[in-house]
Amino acid sequence: MLKFWKKKPAEPAATPEAPPLDERVEQAAVPVTFDSSPVTAEALAETAPPEPEAPELEAEAEATVVAAEAQAAQPVKRSWRERLSGSGFAKSLSSLFVRNPRLDDDLLDELETALITADVGVEASTTLVEDLRKRMHKREFADASALLKALREQLVTLLKPVEQPLDVSTHTPFVVLTVGINGVGKTTTIGKLARRFSDEGRSVMLAAGDTFRAAAVEQLKTWGDRNQVPVVSQGQDADAASVIFDALQAARSRGTRVLIADTAGRLHTQGGLMDELGKIGRVMKKLDPGAPHEVLMVIDGTTGQNAISQVRQFRDTAGVTGLVVTKLDGTAKGGVMFALAREFGLPIRYVGLGETATDLRVFDAEAFVDGLLPASLGG
């Protein structure tokens, strides 16, 4: 199977120092330098030699082999239960019902402890368990299985309002600005999103706005190469607002459907860096008053209750409109999903259930809860 690689461009001549950002805002025709650009079908047609016509049966056999190889290369997409059943939260709930299937106050006391330990939150856990206790005393539950079913319904009810998938079809380009603290998997999440949108047939561009962390730009370029999408960058220590402005200008001129902008990880207590997010937003609005169309905050699912204060600060400073919660497959703190839903009501767009691109899933409240609870008291 032939692969076409982009020809390495010649060494560019020295260019004069770029004008200030405000001047470039007013100059709509300013050229943007890309680290990579898509190879058009016309270019390939001009450079590729014509292939001899193969017999029909041989071509059909070759296509079958290629399809089989492509299918084999795809990672196996495991179910939510398979991904979540090994988490500490799921294990504690499963162990609780299997070990103590009797319908009594002891079961509910242990359930409340399990929920609080998993960072559902004291108030939410107490409210949920006390409601179940009242119903149990009214003899609404015939056995522990009935209580388990009621618990499922309550947990789904907590999460259902924040089950709001991201719709990127409302603007072109649709600008996604990703934010979060250090080490939450922000750049990796961007790469997985690029893969998802590309698989949906949408053109994607990435903006390397994390100019602070060493190797962050190169990491994003690697994801760009892997997904065959262009990346706009200016190197480490460049002005992040300038990089993202250039990327938005380029995406508009090319008709790109989705622009995903990376930003430097920062603690919610770092006032100067938090203010930079506001500057990025103001600069984008000079080209598109509606940009960014989504401010997507990436949260580490192992963070627990600390995620509450993080989201509160980023929401107030950067105007967060959606959440991505990563690393839920191995954490004992998965209950923070319920705490976030109860505290903020912000849409949970995606959750990370593993390392592969297919493990970034559109959030599904029922599938998530079912992955945490035992299928039955028989296991």
Short mmCIF file of C-alpha atoms in Angstrom, two decimals:
data_model
loop_
_atom_site.label_atom_id
_atom_site.label_comp_id
_atom_site.label_asym_id
_atom_site.label_seq_id
_atom_site.Cartn_x
_atom_site.Cartn_y
_atom_site.Cartn_z
CA MET A 1 0.00 0.00 0.00
CA LEU A 2 1.54 3.30 -1.03
CA LYS A 3 2.11 6.06 1.48
CA PHE A 4 2.73 9.61 0.46
CA TRP A 5 4.90 11.75 2.64
CA LYS A 6 5.13 15.51 2.54
CA LYS A 7 8.22 16.90 1.01
CA LYS A 8 10.43 18.67 3.52
CA PRO A 9 10.32 22.40 2.77
CA ALA A 10 13.49 24.29 1.99
CA GLU A 11 15.13 26.28 4.76
CA PRO A 12 13.14 29.55 4.96
CA ALA A 13 14.94 32.83 4.58
CA ALA A 14 15.21 35.13 7.54
CA THR A 15 12.07 37.19 7.99
CA PRO A 16 11.74 40.58 9.65
CA GLU A 17 10.42 40.78 13.18
CA ALA A 18 6.63 40.23 13.31
CA PRO A 19 4.51 43.35 14.01
CA PRO A 20 2.79 43.65 17.38
CA LEU A 21 -0.33 41.55 17.94
CA ASP A 22 -2.71 44.53 17.78
CA GLU A 23 -1.41 45.44 14.30
CA ARG A 24 -1.86 41.87 13.13
CA VAL A 25 -5.46 41.93 14.31
CA GLU A 26 -6.20 44.71 11.86
CA GLN A 27 -4.32 43.07 8.98
CA ALA A 28 -6.60 40.28 7.88
CA ALA A 29 -4.25 39.19 5.12
CA VAL A 30 -1.23 38.43 7.38
CA PRO A 31 0.25 35.04 6.35
CA VAL A 32 0.47 32.30 8.99
CA THR A 33 3.35 29.84 9.17
CA PHE A 34 2.43 26.22 9.75
CA ASP A 35 4.58 23.41 10.96
CA SER A 36 2.67 21.16 8.60
CA SER A 37 -0.01 21.53 5.97
CA PRO A 38 -2.38 18.96 4.50
CA VAL A 39 -1.42 17.28 1.27
CA THR A 40 -4.18 17.84 -1.26
CA ALA A 41 -5.54 15.20 -3.55
CA GLU A 42 -4.57 17.34 -6.54
CA ALA A 43 -0.94 17.46 -5.39
CA LEU A 44 -0.86 13.70 -4.98
CA ALA A 45 -2.39 13.24 -8.41
CA GLU A 46 0.34 15.37 -9.99
CA THR A 47 3.21 13.52 -8.32
CA ALA A 48 2.01 9.92 -8.21
CA PRO A 49 2.69 7.81 -11.33
CA PRO A 50 -0.32 6.09 -12.88
CA GLU A 51 -0.80 2.53 -11.68
CA PRO A 52 -1.37 -0.32 -14.16
CA GLU A 53 -4.90 -1.59 -14.28
CA ALA A 54 -5.21 -4.80 -12.23
CA PRO A 55 -7.66 -7.59 -12.95
CA GLU A 56 -10.96 -7.17 -11.14
CA LEU A 57 -10.60 -10.27 -8.96
CA GLU A 58 -7.06 -9.35 -7.90
CA ALA A 59 -8.17 -5.82 -6.94
CA GLU A 60 -11.08 -7.22 -4.95
CA ALA A 61 -8.79 -9.63 -3.08
CA GLU A 62 -6.32 -6.85 -2.32
CA ALA A 63 -9.10 -4.61 -0.99
CA THR A 64 -10.27 -7.43 1.29
CA VAL A 65 -6.77 -7.86 2.73
CA VAL A 66 -6.36 -4.12 3.30
CA ALA A 67 -9.74 -3.93 5.05
CA ALA A 68 -8.85 -6.89 7.27
CA GLU A 69 -5.50 -5.34 8.20
CA ALA A 70 -7.17 -2.02 9.03
CA GLN A 71 -9.75 -3.75 11.21
CA ALA A 72 -7.05 -5.72 13.04
CA ALA A 73 -5.13 -2.51 13.72
CA GLN A 74 -8.12 -0.92 15.46
CA PRO A 75 -8.04 -1.18 19.28
CA VAL A 76 -10.79 -3.27 20.84
CA LYS A 77 -13.39 -1.00 22.39
CA ARG A 78 -14.20 -2.40 25.81
CA SER A 79 -17.53 -1.80 27.53
CA TRP A 80 -18.05 0.76 30.28
CA ARG A 81 -18.44 -2.06 32.80
CA GLU A 82 -15.17 -3.63 31.70
CA ARG A 83 -13.40 -0.30 32.03
CA LEU A 84 -14.95 0.80 35.33
CA SER A 85 -15.36 -2.45 37.24
CA GLY A 86 -11.69 -2.39 38.21
CA SER A 87 -11.88 1.11 39.71
CA GLY A 88 -11.72 1.49 43.47
CA PHE A 89 -15.19 3.04 43.58
CA ALA A 90 -16.79 0.15 41.69
CA LYS A 91 -14.95 -2.44 43.79
CA SER A 92 -16.14 -0.87 47.05
CA LEU A 93 -19.77 -0.81 45.92
CA SER A 94 -19.64 -4.33 44.54
CA SER A 95 -17.95 -5.68 47.66
CA LEU A 96 -20.51 -3.96 49.86
CA PHE A 97 -23.55 -5.55 48.25
CA VAL A 98 -22.01 -8.96 47.74
CA ARG A 99 -20.63 -9.12 51.29
CA ASN A 100 -23.71 -7.74 53.05
CA PRO A 101 -26.79 -8.41 50.94
CA ARG A 102 -29.16 -8.06 53.91
CA LEU A 103 -31.57 -5.16 53.78
CA ASP A 104 -30.86 -3.29 57.02
CA ASP A 105 -29.44 -0.06 58.46
CA ASP A 106 -25.93 -1.53 58.56
CA LEU A 107 -25.99 -1.89 54.78
CA LEU A 108 -27.02 1.75 54.39
CA ASP A 109 -24.37 2.94 56.88
CA GLU A 110 -21.68 1.14 54.90
CA LEU A 111 -23.09 2.51 51.67
CA GLU A 112 -22.85 6.08 53.01
CA THR A 113 -19.22 5.47 54.03
CA ALA A 114 -18.40 4.07 50.58
CA LEU A 115 -19.93 7.08 48.83
CA ILE A 116 -18.12 9.61 51.02
CA THR A 117 -14.81 7.74 50.63
CA ALA A 118 -15.24 7.87 46.84
CA ASP A 119 -15.65 11.67 47.05
CA VAL A 120 -19.32 11.87 46.18
CA GLY A 121 -19.40 14.49 48.95
CA VAL A 122 -20.71 14.36 52.51
CA GLU A 123 -23.90 16.33 51.89
CA ALA A 124 -24.80 14.49 48.69
CA SER A 125 -24.01 11.08 50.19
CA THR A 126 -26.03 11.75 53.35
CA THR A 127 -29.02 13.06 51.40
CA LEU A 128 -29.00 10.08 49.06
CA VAL A 129 -28.67 7.45 51.81
CA GLU A 130 -31.26 9.04 54.10
CA ASP A 131 -33.78 8.99 51.27
CA LEU A 132 -33.11 5.29 50.78
CA ARG A 133 -33.38 4.72 54.54
CA LYS A 134 -36.82 6.33 54.70
CA ARG A 135 -38.02 4.23 51.79
CA MET A 136 -36.62 1.09 53.40
CA HIS A 137 -38.43 1.80 56.67
CA LYS A 138 -41.64 2.25 54.68
CA ARG A 139 -40.99 -1.26 53.32
CA GLU A 140 -40.72 -0.07 49.71
CA PHE A 141 -37.88 -2.54 49.10
CA ALA A 142 -38.49 -6.27 49.17
CA ASP A 143 -34.79 -7.07 49.42
CA ALA A 144 -31.30 -5.64 48.90
CA SER A 145 -31.63 -6.11 45.13
CA ALA A 146 -34.55 -3.69 45.13
CA LEU A 147 -32.47 -1.21 47.11
CA LEU A 148 -29.64 -1.61 44.62
CA LYS A 149 -32.05 -0.77 41.81
CA ALA A 150 -33.24 2.33 43.68
CA LEU A 151 -29.62 3.39 44.27
CA ARG A 152 -28.97 3.11 40.53
CA GLU A 153 -31.97 5.29 39.74
CA GLN A 154 -30.83 7.98 42.19
CA LEU A 155 -27.27 8.04 40.86
CA VAL A 156 -28.48 8.26 37.26
CA THR A 157 -30.85 11.08 38.25
CA LEU A 158 -27.88 13.03 39.67
CA LEU A 159 -25.86 12.70 36.46
CA LYS A 160 -28.51 12.81 33.74
CA PRO A 161 -28.77 16.64 33.64
CA VAL A 162 -25.05 17.00 32.82
CA GLU A 163 -25.14 14.40 30.05
CA GLN A 164 -24.85 16.94 27.23
CA PRO A 165 -22.69 15.94 24.25
CA LEU A 166 -20.59 18.64 22.58
CA ASP A 167 -22.06 19.88 19.29
CA VAL A 168 -19.30 21.35 17.11
CA SER A 169 -21.54 21.91 14.07
CA THR A 170 -22.91 25.28 15.16
CA HIS A 171 -19.94 27.39 13.94
CA THR A 172 -17.15 27.17 11.38
CA PRO A 173 -14.55 27.04 12.66
CA PHE A 174 -15.82 25.80 16.00
CA VAL A 175 -13.17 26.87 18.53
CA VAL A 176 -12.47 24.64 21.53
CA LEU A 177 -10.20 26.21 24.16
CA THR A 178 -8.86 23.60 26.57
CA VAL A 179 -7.85 24.57 30.11
CA GLY A 180 -6.85 22.85 33.33
CA ILE A 181 -4.10 22.47 35.89
CA ASN A 182 -0.78 20.73 35.24
CA GLY A 183 -0.69 16.99 34.66
CA VAL A 184 -4.38 16.29 34.03
CA GLY A 185 -3.83 14.93 30.50
CA LYS A 186 -4.88 18.04 28.60
CA THR A 187 -2.64 17.63 25.55
CA THR A 188 -3.43 13.92 25.32
CA THR A 189 -7.13 14.72 25.47
CA ILE A 190 -6.70 17.18 22.59
CA GLY A 191 -5.05 14.47 20.51
CA LYS A 192 -7.91 12.08 21.20
CA LEU A 193 -10.48 14.75 20.35
CA ALA A 194 -8.67 15.45 17.07
CA ARG A 195 -8.89 11.75 16.25
CA ARG A 196 -12.60 11.65 17.11
CA PHE A 197 -13.51 14.70 15.01
CA SER A 198 -11.36 13.51 12.09
CA ASP A 199 -13.07 10.11 12.18
CA GLU A 200 -16.39 11.97 11.97
CA GLY A 201 -15.20 13.53 8.71
CA ARG A 202 -14.50 17.00 10.09
CA SER A 203 -11.36 18.96 9.22
CA VAL A 204 -9.36 19.79 12.34
CA MET A 205 -6.53 22.18 13.22
CA LEU A 206 -4.55 22.34 16.46
CA ALA A 207 -3.04 25.41 18.12
CA ALA A 208 0.01 24.85 20.34
CA GLY A 209 -0.86 27.46 22.96
CA ASP A 210 1.03 25.69 25.75
CA THR A 211 4.25 27.61 25.20
CA PHE A 212 5.35 27.31 28.83
CA ARG A 213 5.91 23.59 29.42
CA ALA A 214 9.02 22.07 27.87
CA ALA A 215 8.22 19.68 25.00
CA ALA A 216 4.50 20.58 25.03
CA VAL A 217 4.68 21.92 21.46
CA GLU A 218 6.46 18.80 20.24
CA GLN A 219 3.94 16.59 22.00
CA LEU A 220 1.08 18.32 20.21
CA LYS A 221 2.91 18.05 16.88
CA THR A 222 3.24 14.32 17.45
CA TRP A 223 -0.53 14.07 17.90
CA GLY A 224 -0.99 16.21 14.79
CA ASP A 225 1.22 13.89 12.72
CA ARG A 226 -0.55 10.84 14.10
CA ASN A 227 -3.97 12.22 13.18
CA GLN A 228 -2.79 13.97 9.98
CA VAL A 229 -4.00 17.39 11.09
CA PRO A 230 -2.02 20.66 10.88
CA VAL A 231 -0.56 22.28 14.00
CA VAL A 232 0.08 26.02 14.36
CA SER A 233 2.94 26.88 16.72
CA GLN A 234 5.62 29.46 17.44
CA GLY A 235 7.85 27.55 19.84
CA GLN A 236 8.42 27.61 23.57
CA ASP A 237 7.95 30.88 25.50
CA ALA A 238 5.99 32.49 22.64
CA ASP A 239 2.92 34.54 23.49
CA ALA A 240 0.05 32.06 23.79
CA ALA A 241 -2.58 34.58 22.70
CA SER A 242 -0.55 35.32 19.56
CA VAL A 243 -0.26 31.63 18.66
CA ILE A 244 -3.99 31.03 19.07
CA PHE A 245 -4.87 34.22 17.17
CA ASP A 246 -2.74 33.05 14.22
CA ALA A 247 -4.36 29.61 14.36
CA LEU A 248 -7.87 31.06 14.32
CA GLN A 249 -7.00 33.30 11.38
CA ALA A 250 -5.60 30.30 9.50
CA ALA A 251 -8.60 28.09 10.32
CA ARG A 252 -10.97 30.78 9.05
CA SER A 253 -9.07 31.20 5.78
CA ARG A 254 -8.96 27.44 5.17
CA GLY A 255 -12.56 26.73 6.15
CA THR A 256 -11.44 24.33 8.87
CA ARG A 257 -14.38 22.90 10.79
CA VAL A 258 -12.82 22.54 14.28
CA LEU A 259 -9.93 24.40 15.91
CA ILE A 260 -8.68 22.97 19.21
CA ALA A 261 -6.36 25.24 21.18
CA ASP A 262 -4.03 23.96 23.88
CA THR A 263 -3.07 26.20 26.81
CA ALA A 264 -0.42 25.94 29.51
CA GLY A 265 -1.41 24.03 32.61
CA ARG A 266 -1.75 26.32 35.58
CA LEU A 267 -2.85 26.08 39.17
CA HIS A 268 -6.14 27.76 39.94
CA THR A 269 -4.29 29.84 42.55
CA GLN A 270 -1.87 31.40 40.03
CA GLY A 271 -3.52 34.75 39.34
CA GLY A 272 -1.19 35.92 36.56
CA LEU A 273 -1.53 32.74 34.53
CA MET A 274 -5.27 32.66 35.08
CA ASP A 275 -5.49 36.22 33.73
CA GLU A 276 -3.70 35.02 30.56
CA LEU A 277 -6.75 32.89 29.76
CA GLY A 278 -8.85 36.04 29.74
CA LYS A 279 -6.38 37.67 27.34
CA ILE A 280 -6.59 34.69 24.97
CA GLY A 281 -10.36 35.00 24.89
CA ARG A 282 -10.24 38.75 24.21
CA VAL A 283 -7.78 38.30 21.34
CA MET A 284 -9.90 35.62 19.66
CA LYS A 285 -13.00 37.81 19.85
CA LYS A 286 -11.27 40.38 17.63
CA LEU A 287 -11.59 37.86 14.80
CA ASP A 288 -14.73 36.03 15.94
CA PRO A 289 -16.94 37.65 18.60
CA GLY A 290 -18.33 34.22 19.51
CA ALA A 291 -14.97 32.54 20.08
CA PRO A 292 -14.15 30.43 21.92
CA HIS A 293 -17.34 28.47 21.39
CA GLU A 294 -16.41 25.92 24.06
CA VAL A 295 -14.07 26.31 27.03
CA LEU A 296 -13.36 22.71 27.88
CA MET A 297 -11.78 22.05 31.29
CA VAL A 298 -9.89 18.78 31.69
CA ILE A 299 -9.99 17.29 35.19
CA ASP A 300 -8.02 14.38 36.60
CA GLY A 301 -10.55 11.92 38.04
CA THR A 302 -8.12 10.93 40.78
CA THR A 303 -8.12 14.48 42.16
CA GLY A 304 -11.22 13.96 44.28
CA GLN A 305 -12.76 16.90 46.12
CA ASN A 306 -9.91 19.23 45.05
CA ALA A 307 -11.57 19.26 41.64
CA ILE A 308 -14.40 21.31 43.12
CA SER A 309 -12.21 24.31 43.95
CA GLN A 310 -10.38 23.98 40.61
CA VAL A 311 -13.58 24.08 38.59
CA ARG A 312 -14.96 26.99 40.61
CA GLN A 313 -11.89 29.15 39.92
CA PHE A 314 -11.57 28.24 36.22
CA ARG A 315 -15.29 28.76 35.70
CA ASP A 316 -15.13 32.25 37.21
CA THR A 317 -11.93 33.24 35.34
CA ALA A 318 -12.12 31.44 32.01
CA GLY A 319 -15.86 30.88 31.64
CA VAL A 320 -15.73 27.07 31.53
CA THR A 321 -18.63 25.65 29.52
CA GLY A 322 -17.88 21.91 29.62
CA LEU A 323 -15.83 19.27 31.43
CA VAL A 324 -13.70 16.28 30.51
CA VAL A 325 -12.92 13.91 33.40
CA THR A 326 -9.94 11.63 32.76
CA LYS A 327 -8.41 8.53 34.43
CA LEU A 328 -11.72 7.17 35.72
CA ASP A 329 -10.84 3.56 34.98
CA GLY A 330 -8.45 3.16 37.90
CA THR A 331 -9.44 5.66 40.56
CA ALA A 332 -11.16 5.20 43.91
CA LYS A 333 -12.33 8.82 43.65
CA GLY A 334 -14.79 8.46 40.77
CA GLY A 335 -17.54 9.80 43.00
CA VAL A 336 -16.32 13.29 42.19
CA MET A 337 -18.45 13.05 39.04
CA PHE A 338 -21.57 13.22 41.22
CA ALA A 339 -20.10 16.04 43.32
CA LEU A 340 -19.31 18.10 40.21
CA ALA A 341 -22.77 17.52 38.76
CA ARG A 342 -24.46 18.55 42.00
CA GLU A 343 -22.23 21.58 42.65
CA PHE A 344 -22.00 23.15 39.18
CA GLY A 345 -24.35 21.47 36.72
CA LEU A 346 -21.74 22.00 33.98
CA PRO A 347 -22.06 19.61 31.02
CA ILE A 348 -19.71 16.63 31.24
CA ARG A 349 -18.77 16.25 27.59
CA TYR A 350 -16.34 13.32 27.71
CA VAL A 351 -14.76 10.90 30.16
CA GLY A 352 -11.44 9.08 29.90
CA LEU A 353 -11.67 5.34 30.53
CA GLY A 354 -8.20 4.25 29.35
CA GLU A 355 -5.15 5.06 27.27
CA THR A 356 -6.32 4.56 23.68
CA ALA A 357 -8.10 7.12 21.51
CA THR A 358 -11.33 5.11 21.66
CA ASP A 359 -11.28 5.28 25.46
CA LEU A 360 -12.27 8.95 25.38
CA ARG A 361 -16.03 8.43 25.46
CA VAL A 362 -18.97 10.77 25.12
CA PHE A 363 -20.39 10.85 28.64
CA ASP A 364 -23.33 8.49 29.18
CA ALA A 365 -24.88 8.73 32.65
CA GLU A 366 -26.57 5.32 32.62
CA ALA A 367 -23.53 3.50 31.22
CA PHE A 368 -21.30 5.18 33.80
CA VAL A 369 -23.50 4.21 36.76
CA ASP A 370 -23.99 0.68 35.46
CA GLY A 371 -20.21 0.35 35.20
CA LEU A 372 -19.85 1.20 38.91
CA LEU A 373 -22.60 -1.01 40.32
CA PRO A 374 -22.70 -4.82 40.37
CA ALA A 375 -24.95 -6.25 37.68
CA SER A 376 -26.73 -8.22 40.41
CA LEU A 377 -26.12 -9.46 43.95
CA GLY A 378 -24.86 -12.62 42.37
CA GLY A 379 -21.93 -10.61 40.87
#
